[in-house]
Coordinates of C-alpha atoms and ligand atoms in Angstrom, one line a residue:
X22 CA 25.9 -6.8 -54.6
X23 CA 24.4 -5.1 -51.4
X24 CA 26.9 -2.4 -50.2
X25 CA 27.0 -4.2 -46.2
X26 CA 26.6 -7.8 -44.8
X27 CA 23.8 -6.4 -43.3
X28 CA 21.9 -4.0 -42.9
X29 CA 21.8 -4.2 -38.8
X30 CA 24.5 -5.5 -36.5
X31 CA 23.3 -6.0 -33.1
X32 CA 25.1 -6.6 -30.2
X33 CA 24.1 -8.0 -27.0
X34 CA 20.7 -10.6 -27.3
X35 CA 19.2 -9.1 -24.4
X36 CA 16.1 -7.1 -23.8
X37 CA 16.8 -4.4 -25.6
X38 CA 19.2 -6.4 -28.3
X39 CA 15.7 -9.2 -29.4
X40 CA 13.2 -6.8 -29.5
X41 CA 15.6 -4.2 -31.7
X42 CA 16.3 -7.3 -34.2
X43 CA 13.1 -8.5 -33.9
X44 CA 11.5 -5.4 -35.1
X45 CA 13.9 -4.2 -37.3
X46 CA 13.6 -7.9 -39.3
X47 CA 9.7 -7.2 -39.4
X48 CA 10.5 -4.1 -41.3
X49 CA 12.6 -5.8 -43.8
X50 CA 16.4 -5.0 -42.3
X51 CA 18.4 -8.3 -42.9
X52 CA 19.5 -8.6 -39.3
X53 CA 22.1 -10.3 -37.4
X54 CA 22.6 -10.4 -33.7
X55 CA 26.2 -11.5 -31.4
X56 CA 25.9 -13.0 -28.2
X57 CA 28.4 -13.8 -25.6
X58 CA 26.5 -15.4 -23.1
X59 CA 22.9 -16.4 -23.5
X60 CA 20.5 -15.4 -25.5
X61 CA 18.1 -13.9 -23.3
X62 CA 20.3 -11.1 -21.4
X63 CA 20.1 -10.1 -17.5
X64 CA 16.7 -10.4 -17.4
X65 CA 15.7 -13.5 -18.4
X66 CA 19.2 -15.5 -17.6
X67 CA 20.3 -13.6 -14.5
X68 CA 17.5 -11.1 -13.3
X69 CA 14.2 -10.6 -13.4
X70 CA 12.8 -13.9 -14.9
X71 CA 14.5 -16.1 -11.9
X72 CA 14.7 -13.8 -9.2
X73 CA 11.0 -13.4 -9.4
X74 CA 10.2 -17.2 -9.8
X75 CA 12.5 -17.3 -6.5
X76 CA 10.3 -14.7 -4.8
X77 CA 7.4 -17.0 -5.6
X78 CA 9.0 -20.2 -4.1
X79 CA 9.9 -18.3 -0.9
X80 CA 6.5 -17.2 -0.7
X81 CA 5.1 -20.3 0.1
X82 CA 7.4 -20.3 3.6
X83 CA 4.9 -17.7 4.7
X84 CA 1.6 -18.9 3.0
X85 CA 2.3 -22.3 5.1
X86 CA 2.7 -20.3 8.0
X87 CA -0.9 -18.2 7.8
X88 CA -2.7 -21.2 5.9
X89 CA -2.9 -23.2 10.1
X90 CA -5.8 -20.4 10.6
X91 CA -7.5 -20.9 7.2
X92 CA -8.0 -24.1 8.4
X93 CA -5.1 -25.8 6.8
X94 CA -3.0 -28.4 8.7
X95 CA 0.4 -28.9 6.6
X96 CA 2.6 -31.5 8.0
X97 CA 6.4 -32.5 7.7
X98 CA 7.0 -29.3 5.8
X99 CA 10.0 -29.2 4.0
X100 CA 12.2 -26.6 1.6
X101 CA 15.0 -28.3 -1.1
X102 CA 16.5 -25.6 -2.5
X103 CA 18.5 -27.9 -5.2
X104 CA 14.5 -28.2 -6.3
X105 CA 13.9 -24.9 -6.8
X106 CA 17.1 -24.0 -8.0
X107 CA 16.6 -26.6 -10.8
X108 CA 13.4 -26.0 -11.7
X109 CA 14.5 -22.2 -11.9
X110 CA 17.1 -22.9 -14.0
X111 CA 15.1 -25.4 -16.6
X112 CA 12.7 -22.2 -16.9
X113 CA 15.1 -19.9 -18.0
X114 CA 16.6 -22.4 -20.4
X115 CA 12.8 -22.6 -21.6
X116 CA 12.6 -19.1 -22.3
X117 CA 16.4 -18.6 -23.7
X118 CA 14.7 -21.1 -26.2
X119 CA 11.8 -19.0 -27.0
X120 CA 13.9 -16.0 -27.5
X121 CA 16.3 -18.0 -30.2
X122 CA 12.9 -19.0 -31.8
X123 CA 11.2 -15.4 -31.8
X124 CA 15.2 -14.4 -33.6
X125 CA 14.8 -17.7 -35.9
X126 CA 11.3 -17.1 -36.9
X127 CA 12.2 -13.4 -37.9
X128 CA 15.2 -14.7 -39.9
X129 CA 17.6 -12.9 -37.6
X130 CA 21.6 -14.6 -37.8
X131 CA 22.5 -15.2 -34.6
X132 CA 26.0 -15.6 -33.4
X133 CA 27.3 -17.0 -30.3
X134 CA 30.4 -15.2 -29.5
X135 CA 31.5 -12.1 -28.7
X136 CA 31.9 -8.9 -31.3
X137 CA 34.3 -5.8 -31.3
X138 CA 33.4 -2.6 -33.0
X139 CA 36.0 -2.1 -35.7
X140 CA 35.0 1.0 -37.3
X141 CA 31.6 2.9 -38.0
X142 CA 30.0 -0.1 -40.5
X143 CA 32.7 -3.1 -39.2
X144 CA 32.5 -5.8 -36.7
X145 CA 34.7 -8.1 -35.7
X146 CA 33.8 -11.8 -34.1
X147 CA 35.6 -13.8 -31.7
X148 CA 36.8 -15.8 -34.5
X149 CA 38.1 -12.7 -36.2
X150 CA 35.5 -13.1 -38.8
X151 CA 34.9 -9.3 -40.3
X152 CA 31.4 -8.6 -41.2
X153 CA 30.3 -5.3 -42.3
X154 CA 26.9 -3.6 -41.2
X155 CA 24.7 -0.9 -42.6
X156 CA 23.5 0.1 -38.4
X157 CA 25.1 -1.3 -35.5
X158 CA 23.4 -1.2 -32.3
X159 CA 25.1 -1.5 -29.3
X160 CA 22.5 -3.2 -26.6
X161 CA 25.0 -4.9 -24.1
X162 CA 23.3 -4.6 -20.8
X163 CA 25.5 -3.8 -17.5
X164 CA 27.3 -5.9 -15.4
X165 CA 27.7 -5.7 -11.4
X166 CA 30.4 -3.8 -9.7
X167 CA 32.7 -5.0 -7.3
X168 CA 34.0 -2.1 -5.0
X169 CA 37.3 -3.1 -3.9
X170 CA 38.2 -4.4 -0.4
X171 CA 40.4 -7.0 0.8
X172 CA 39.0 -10.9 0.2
X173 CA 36.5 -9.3 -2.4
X174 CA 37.1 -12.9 -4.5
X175 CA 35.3 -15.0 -2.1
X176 CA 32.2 -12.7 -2.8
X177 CA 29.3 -13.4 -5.1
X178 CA 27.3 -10.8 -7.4
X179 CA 23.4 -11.7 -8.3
X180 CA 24.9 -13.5 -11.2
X181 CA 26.2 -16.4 -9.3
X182 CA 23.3 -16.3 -6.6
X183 CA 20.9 -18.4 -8.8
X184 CA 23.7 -20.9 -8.5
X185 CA 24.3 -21.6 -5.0
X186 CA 24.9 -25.3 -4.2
X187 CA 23.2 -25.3 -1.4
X188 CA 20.7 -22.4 1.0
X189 CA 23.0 -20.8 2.9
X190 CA 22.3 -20.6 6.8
X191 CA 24.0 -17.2 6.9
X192 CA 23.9 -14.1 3.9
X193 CA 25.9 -11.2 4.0
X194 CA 24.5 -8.3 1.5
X195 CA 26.2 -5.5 0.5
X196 CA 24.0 -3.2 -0.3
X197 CA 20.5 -1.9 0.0
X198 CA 19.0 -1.5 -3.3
X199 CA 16.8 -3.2 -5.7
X200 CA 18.8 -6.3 -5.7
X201 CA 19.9 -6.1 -2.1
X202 CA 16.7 -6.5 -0.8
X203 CA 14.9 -8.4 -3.3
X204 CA 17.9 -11.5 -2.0
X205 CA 17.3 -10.4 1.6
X206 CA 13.6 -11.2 1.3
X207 CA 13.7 -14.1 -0.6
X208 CA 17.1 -15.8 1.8
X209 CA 14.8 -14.4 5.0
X210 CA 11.6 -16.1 4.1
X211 CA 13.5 -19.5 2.8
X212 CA 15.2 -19.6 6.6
X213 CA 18.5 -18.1 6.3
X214 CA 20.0 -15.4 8.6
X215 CA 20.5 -12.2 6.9
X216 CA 22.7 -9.0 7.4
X217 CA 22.2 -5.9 5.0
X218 CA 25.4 -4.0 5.5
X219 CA 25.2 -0.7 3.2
X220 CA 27.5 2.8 3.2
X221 CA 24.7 5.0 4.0
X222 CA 21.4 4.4 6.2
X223 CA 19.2 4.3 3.3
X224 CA 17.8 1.5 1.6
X225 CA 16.0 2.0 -2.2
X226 CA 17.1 5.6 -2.1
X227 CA 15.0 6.4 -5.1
X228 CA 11.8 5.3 -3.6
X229 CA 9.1 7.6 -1.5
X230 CA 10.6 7.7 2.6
X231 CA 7.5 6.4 3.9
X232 CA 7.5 3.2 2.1
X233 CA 11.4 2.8 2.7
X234 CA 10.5 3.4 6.6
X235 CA 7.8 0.6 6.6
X236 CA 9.7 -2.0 4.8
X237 CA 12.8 -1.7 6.9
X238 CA 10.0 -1.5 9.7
X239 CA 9.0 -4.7 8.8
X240 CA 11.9 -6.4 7.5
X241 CA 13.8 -6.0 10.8
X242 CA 10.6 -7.6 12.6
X243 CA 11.1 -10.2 10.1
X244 CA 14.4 -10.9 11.4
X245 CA 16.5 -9.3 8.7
X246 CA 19.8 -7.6 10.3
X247 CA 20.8 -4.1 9.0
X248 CA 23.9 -2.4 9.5
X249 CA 24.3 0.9 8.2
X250 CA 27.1 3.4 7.4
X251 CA 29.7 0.1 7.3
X252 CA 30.1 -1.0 4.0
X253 CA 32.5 -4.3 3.8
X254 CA 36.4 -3.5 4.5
X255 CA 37.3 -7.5 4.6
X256 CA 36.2 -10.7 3.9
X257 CA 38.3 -13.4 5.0
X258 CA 37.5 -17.4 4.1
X259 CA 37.5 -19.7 7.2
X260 CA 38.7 -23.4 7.2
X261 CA 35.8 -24.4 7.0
X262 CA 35.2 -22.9 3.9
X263 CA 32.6 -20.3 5.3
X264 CA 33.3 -16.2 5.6
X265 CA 34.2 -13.4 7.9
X266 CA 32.9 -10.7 6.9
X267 CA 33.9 -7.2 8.0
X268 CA 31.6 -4.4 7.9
X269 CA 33.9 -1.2 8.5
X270 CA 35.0 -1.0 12.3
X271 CA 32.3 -3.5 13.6
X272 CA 33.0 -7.1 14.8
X273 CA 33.4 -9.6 11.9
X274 CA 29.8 -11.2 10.6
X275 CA 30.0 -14.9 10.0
X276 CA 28.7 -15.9 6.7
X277 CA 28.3 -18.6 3.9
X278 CA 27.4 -16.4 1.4
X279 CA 28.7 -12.5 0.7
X280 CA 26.3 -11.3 -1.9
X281 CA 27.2 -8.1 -3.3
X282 CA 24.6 -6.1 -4.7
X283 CA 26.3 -2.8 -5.2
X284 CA 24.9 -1.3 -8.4
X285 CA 25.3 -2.1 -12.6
X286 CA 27.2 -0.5 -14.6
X287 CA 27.2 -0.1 -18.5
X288 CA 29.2 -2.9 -20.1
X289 CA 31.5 -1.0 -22.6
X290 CA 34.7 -2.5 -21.6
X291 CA 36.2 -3.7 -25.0
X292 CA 33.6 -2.7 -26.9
X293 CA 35.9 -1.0 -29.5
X294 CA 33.6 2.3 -29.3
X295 CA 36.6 4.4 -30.0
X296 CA 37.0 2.7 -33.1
X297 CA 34.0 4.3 -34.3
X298 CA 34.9 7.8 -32.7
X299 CA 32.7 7.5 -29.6
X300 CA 33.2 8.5 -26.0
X301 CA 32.1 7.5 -22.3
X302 CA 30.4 9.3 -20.1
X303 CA 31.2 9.2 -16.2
X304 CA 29.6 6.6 -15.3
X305 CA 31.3 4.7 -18.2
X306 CA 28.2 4.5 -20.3
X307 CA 27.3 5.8 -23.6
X308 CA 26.3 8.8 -24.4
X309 CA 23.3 9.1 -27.1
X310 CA 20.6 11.2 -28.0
X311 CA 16.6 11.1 -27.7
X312 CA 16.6 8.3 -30.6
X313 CA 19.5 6.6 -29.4
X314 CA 21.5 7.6 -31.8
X315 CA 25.4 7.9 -30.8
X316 CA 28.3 10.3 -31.8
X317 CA 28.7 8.3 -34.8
X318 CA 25.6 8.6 -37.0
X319 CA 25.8 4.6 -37.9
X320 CA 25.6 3.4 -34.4
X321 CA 23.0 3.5 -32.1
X322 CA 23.0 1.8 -28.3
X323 CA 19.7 1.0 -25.8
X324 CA 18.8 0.1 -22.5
X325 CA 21.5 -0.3 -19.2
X326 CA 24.6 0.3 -21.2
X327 CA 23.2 3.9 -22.0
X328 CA 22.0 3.9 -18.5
X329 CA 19.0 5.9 -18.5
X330 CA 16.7 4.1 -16.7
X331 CA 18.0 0.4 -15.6
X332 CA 14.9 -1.4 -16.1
X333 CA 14.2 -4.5 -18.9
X334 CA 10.9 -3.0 -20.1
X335 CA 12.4 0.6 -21.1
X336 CA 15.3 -1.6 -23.1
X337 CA 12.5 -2.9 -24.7
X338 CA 10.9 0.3 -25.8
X339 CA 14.2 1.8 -26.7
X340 CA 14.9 -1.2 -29.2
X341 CA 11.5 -1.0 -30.8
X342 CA 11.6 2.4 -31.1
X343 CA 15.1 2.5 -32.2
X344 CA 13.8 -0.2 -35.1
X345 CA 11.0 1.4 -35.8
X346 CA 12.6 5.2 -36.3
X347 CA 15.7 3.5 -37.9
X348 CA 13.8 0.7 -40.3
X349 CA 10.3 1.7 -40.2
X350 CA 10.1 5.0 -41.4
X351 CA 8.6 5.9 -38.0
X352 CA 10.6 8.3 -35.9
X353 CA 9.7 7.9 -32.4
X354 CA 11.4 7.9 -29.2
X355 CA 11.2 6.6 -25.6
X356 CA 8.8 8.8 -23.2
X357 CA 10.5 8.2 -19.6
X358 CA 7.8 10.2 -17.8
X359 CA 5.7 8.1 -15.2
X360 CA 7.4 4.7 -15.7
X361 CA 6.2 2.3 -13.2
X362 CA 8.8 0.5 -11.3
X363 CA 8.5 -2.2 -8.3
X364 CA 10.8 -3.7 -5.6
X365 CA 10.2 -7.6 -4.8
X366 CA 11.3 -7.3 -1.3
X367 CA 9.1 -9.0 0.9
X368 CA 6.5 -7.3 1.2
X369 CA 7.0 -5.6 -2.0
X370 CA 6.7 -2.3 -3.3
X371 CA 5.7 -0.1 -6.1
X372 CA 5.9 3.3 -7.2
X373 CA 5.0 5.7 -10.3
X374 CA 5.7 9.5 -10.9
X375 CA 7.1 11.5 -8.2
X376 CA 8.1 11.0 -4.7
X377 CA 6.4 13.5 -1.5
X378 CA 9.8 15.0 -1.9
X379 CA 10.5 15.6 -5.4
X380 CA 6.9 16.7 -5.7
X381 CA 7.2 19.6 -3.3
X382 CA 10.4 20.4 -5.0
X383 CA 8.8 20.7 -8.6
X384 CA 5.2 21.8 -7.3
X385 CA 5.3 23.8 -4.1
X386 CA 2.0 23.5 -3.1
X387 CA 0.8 19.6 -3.2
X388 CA -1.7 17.5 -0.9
X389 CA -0.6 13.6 0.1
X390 CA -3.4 11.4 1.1
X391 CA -2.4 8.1 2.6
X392 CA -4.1 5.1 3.5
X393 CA -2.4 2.7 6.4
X394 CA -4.1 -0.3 6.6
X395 CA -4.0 -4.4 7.9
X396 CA -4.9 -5.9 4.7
X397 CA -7.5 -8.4 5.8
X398 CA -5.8 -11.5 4.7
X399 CA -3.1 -10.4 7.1
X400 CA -5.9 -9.3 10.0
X401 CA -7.1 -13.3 9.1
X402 CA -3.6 -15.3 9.6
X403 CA -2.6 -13.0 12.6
X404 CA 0.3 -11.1 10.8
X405 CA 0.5 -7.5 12.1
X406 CA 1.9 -6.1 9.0
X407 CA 0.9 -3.3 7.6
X408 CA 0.1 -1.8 4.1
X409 CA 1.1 2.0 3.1
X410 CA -0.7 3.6 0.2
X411 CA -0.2 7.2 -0.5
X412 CA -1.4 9.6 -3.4
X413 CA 0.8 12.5 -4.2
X414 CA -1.4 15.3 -5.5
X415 CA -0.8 18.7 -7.3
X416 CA -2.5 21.0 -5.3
X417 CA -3.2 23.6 -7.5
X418 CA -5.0 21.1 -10.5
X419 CA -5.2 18.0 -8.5
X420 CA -3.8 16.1 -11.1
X421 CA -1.7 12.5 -9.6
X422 CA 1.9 13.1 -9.4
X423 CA 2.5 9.7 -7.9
X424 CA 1.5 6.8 -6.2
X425 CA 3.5 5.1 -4.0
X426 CA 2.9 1.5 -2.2
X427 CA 4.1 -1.1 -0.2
X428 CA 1.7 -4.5 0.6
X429 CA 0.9 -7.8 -0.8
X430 CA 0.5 -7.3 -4.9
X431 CA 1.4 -3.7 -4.8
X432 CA 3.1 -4.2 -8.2
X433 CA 0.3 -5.9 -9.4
X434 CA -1.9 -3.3 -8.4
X435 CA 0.3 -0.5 -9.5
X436 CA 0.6 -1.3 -13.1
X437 CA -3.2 -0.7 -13.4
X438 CA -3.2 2.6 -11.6
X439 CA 0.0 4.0 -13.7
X440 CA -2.0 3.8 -16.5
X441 CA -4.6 6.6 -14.6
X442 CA -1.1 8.6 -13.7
X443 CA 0.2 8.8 -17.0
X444 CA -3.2 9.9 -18.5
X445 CA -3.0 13.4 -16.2
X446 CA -6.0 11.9 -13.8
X447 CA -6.5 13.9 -11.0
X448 CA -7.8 13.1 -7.3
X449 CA -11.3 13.0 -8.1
X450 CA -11.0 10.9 -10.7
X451 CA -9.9 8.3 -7.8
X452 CA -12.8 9.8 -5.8
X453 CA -15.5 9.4 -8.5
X454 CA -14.3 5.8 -8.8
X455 CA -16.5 3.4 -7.1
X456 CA -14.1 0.7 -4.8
X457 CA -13.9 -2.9 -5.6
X458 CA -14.6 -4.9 -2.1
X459 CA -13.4 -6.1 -0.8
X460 CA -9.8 -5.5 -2.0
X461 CA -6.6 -3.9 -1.1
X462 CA -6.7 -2.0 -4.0
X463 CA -9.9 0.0 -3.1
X464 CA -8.0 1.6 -0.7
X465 CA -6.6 3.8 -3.8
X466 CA -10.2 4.8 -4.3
X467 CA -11.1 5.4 -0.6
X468 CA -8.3 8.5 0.3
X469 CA -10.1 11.4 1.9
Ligands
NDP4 P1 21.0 -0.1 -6.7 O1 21.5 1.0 -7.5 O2 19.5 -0.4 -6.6 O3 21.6 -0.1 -5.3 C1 23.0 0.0 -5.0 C2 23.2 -0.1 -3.6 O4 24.6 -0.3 -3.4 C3 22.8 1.1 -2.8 O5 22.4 0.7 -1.5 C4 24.1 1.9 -2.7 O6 24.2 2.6 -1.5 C5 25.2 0.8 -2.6 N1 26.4 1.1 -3.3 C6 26.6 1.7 -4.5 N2 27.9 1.8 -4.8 C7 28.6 1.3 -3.7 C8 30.0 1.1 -3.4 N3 30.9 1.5 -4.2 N4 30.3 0.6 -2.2 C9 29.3 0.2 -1.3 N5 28.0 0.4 -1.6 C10 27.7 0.9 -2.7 O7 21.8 -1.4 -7.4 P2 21.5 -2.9 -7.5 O8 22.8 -3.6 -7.8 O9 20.6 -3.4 -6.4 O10 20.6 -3.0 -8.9 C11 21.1 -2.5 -10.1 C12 20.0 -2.0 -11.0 O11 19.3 -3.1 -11.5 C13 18.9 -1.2 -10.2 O12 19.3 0.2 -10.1 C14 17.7 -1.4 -11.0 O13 17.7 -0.4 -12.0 C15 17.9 -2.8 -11.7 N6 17.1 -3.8 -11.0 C16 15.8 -3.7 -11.0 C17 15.0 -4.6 -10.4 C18 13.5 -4.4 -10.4 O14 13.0 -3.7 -11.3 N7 12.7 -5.0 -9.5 C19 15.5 -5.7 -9.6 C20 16.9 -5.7 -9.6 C21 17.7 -4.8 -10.3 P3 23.6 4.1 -1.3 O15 22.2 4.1 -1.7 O16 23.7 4.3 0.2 O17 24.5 5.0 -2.1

């Protein structure tokens, strides 16, 4: 009789969670996976995979607007946000079906409840069901936090946003990070009034200031409201069943929706980690080491609850190479240099390697080149806004330390040029390149 149930125990079907089983199956672990929501995690159920197809339906608010001077007359133009909202919702049930397939197809058990750790080699279901594990991996995501003020109840997180009965006329955000002002863009372009409230005066903190200053730039023009150093102290529900929403001293904002987008943090609660011996860190997450491998030599946890880098395609490389160093005889872990990352904010932006800032930190003695340009389609449809591109250069090798854009595509356009980042390419590399016109992306060629 084998000594365990299994010989992995995951928990959490997210990201991180499919691609662990997945892999560790294809090695020849007998796997089993718990789930307490969907299968699918953040990203597909409540992230990435609808927030972007909302980006893409508010889109067309402003491709209907510049398609009168390509010639195009659309008439009785009309937004249903019940529509998208459904056909939103049918696509992630589509996927959470191709995830349960990719888990049935690898013979991975899955099970559709919530599990405890009980000990080193011991979970326990919901059901109190027992079952005993060779590896457990702990790969349950994050959750959003709710910083307390009064009335903080009648608020909304980005779980509930993709639920929304109706478009709201008026959004209050707290917040001005990823999520903050991916919903500002997408409420602003589908007609709703938005305020950004936030504690400091800086949006996407971790992006380069130039970009920040353009899309707040533009943003504003776009009619988006910011107020800064006020985060909420009250929100107060009207008769009507609409908000007042306080940012610190100022006068009450009126509001149908208070979205609160003020950071993830590692979902541990309950978890029974102590069982097993293991401790939080500060942030509450948990602590592991390059092969995300615990304090307790059984257990291993990836992706946002070990929150090293809060993005869906590093929880995917820490899975695999969790299964591949645990299963595969292949010990391998996750390289976090250069990871691309992008912003759907409208326009969007997209960065890789280091910031103007943190390069003169680390380098002393660096060259920026920058490019600020009307992309042409925008010249075309009479939109003044602008594109920024700027190269961050090591003055001493000229080798790319990071790119950093905001425009139309600039993720799209940055996932090509990270791979030229990552591979130690220097300036004239981008100078020997010939541009592709016409394009925005030559403009990444054509810095002098
Ligand atoms: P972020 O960390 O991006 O931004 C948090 C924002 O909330 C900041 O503006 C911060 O202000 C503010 N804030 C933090 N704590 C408090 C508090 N206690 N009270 C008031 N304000 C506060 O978090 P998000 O929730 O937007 O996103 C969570 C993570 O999810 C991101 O970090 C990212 O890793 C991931 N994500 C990635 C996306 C992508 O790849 N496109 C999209 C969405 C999410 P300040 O900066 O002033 O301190």
């Amino acid at each position: 009789m084998a000594e365990y149930d299994y010989d992995l125990f995951v928990i959490g079907a997210g990201s991180g969670g499919v691609r662990a089983s997945r892999v560790a199956a294809s090695h020849g672990a007998k796997v089993a996976v718990a789930e307490e929501h969907r299968i699918g995690g953040t990203c597909v159920i409540r992230g990435c995979v609808p927030k972007k197809l909302l980006v893409y339906g508010s889109h067309f608010a402003e491709e209907l607007q510049d398609a009168a001077n390509y010639g195009w007359t659309v008439e009785g133009m009309k937004f249903d946000w019940n529509v998208l909202r459904d056909t939103v919702l049918r696509d992630v049930a589509r996927i959470e079906g191709a995830y349960t397939q990719t888990l049935d197809s690898n013979n991975v058990d899955h099970f559709l409840e919530r599990a405890t750790i009980m000990g080193p080699h011991a979970v326990r279901l919901a059901n109190g069901r027992e079952i005993s594990a060779k590896y457990i991996l702990v790969a349950t995501g994050a959750w959003p936090v709710m910083p307390e003020f009064e009335g903080s109840e009648h608020c909304i997180t980005s779980n509930e946003v993709f639920h929304l009965p109706e478009l709201p006329k008026r959004v209050v955000i707290q917040g001005a990070g990823y999520i903050a002002m991916e919903f500002a863009g997408i409420f602003n372009a589908l007609g709703s009034h938005v305020t950004v409230v936030n504690r400091s005066e800086a949006i996407l903190r971790s992006y380069d200031q130039s970009l920040r200053d353009r899309l707040l730039q533009i943003t504003m023009a776009r009619g988006i409201e910011y107020k800064f150093h006020c985060p909420l102290t009250k929100v107060e529900k009207q008769a009507d069943g609409s908000f007042l929403a306080t940012p610190g001293k100022l006068e009450p904002l009126k509001a149908d929706v208070v979205l609160i987008a003020t950071g993830r943090s590692p979902k541990t609660a309950g978890l029974g980690l102590e069982n097993a011996g293991i401790e939080l860190g500060p942030k509450g997450e948990i602590p592991v080491d390059d092969y995300s491998k615990t304090a307790c030599d059984s257990i291993y946890a990836v992706g946002d609850v070990t929150d090293r880098i809060q993005l869906t395609p590093v929880a995917i490389r820490e899975g695999h190479a969790f299964a591949d160093t645990v299963f595969g005889g292949n010990k391998r872990n996750t390289v976090y240099d250069c990871v691309p990352s992008a912003v759907f904010s409208q326009p969007p932006l997209a960065a890789v390697g280091l910031t103007e800032g943190q390069a003169r930190n680390k380098y002393g003695n660096i060259k920026v080149f920058s490019s600020d340009f009307r992309p042409m389609k925008n010249v075309f449809a009479e939109r003044h806004e602008r594109g920024l591109y700027k190269l961050v250069v090591d003055a001493n090798t000229d080798k790319i330390l990071g790119i950093h854009m905001i425009g139309p595509e600039a993720p799209e356009i940055l996932q090509a040029a990270a791979i030229a980042v990552r591979a130690g390419l220097t300036k004239a590399d981008f100078d020997a390149t010939v541009a592709l016109h016409p394009s925005m992306a030559e403009e990444l060629v054509l810095m002098r």
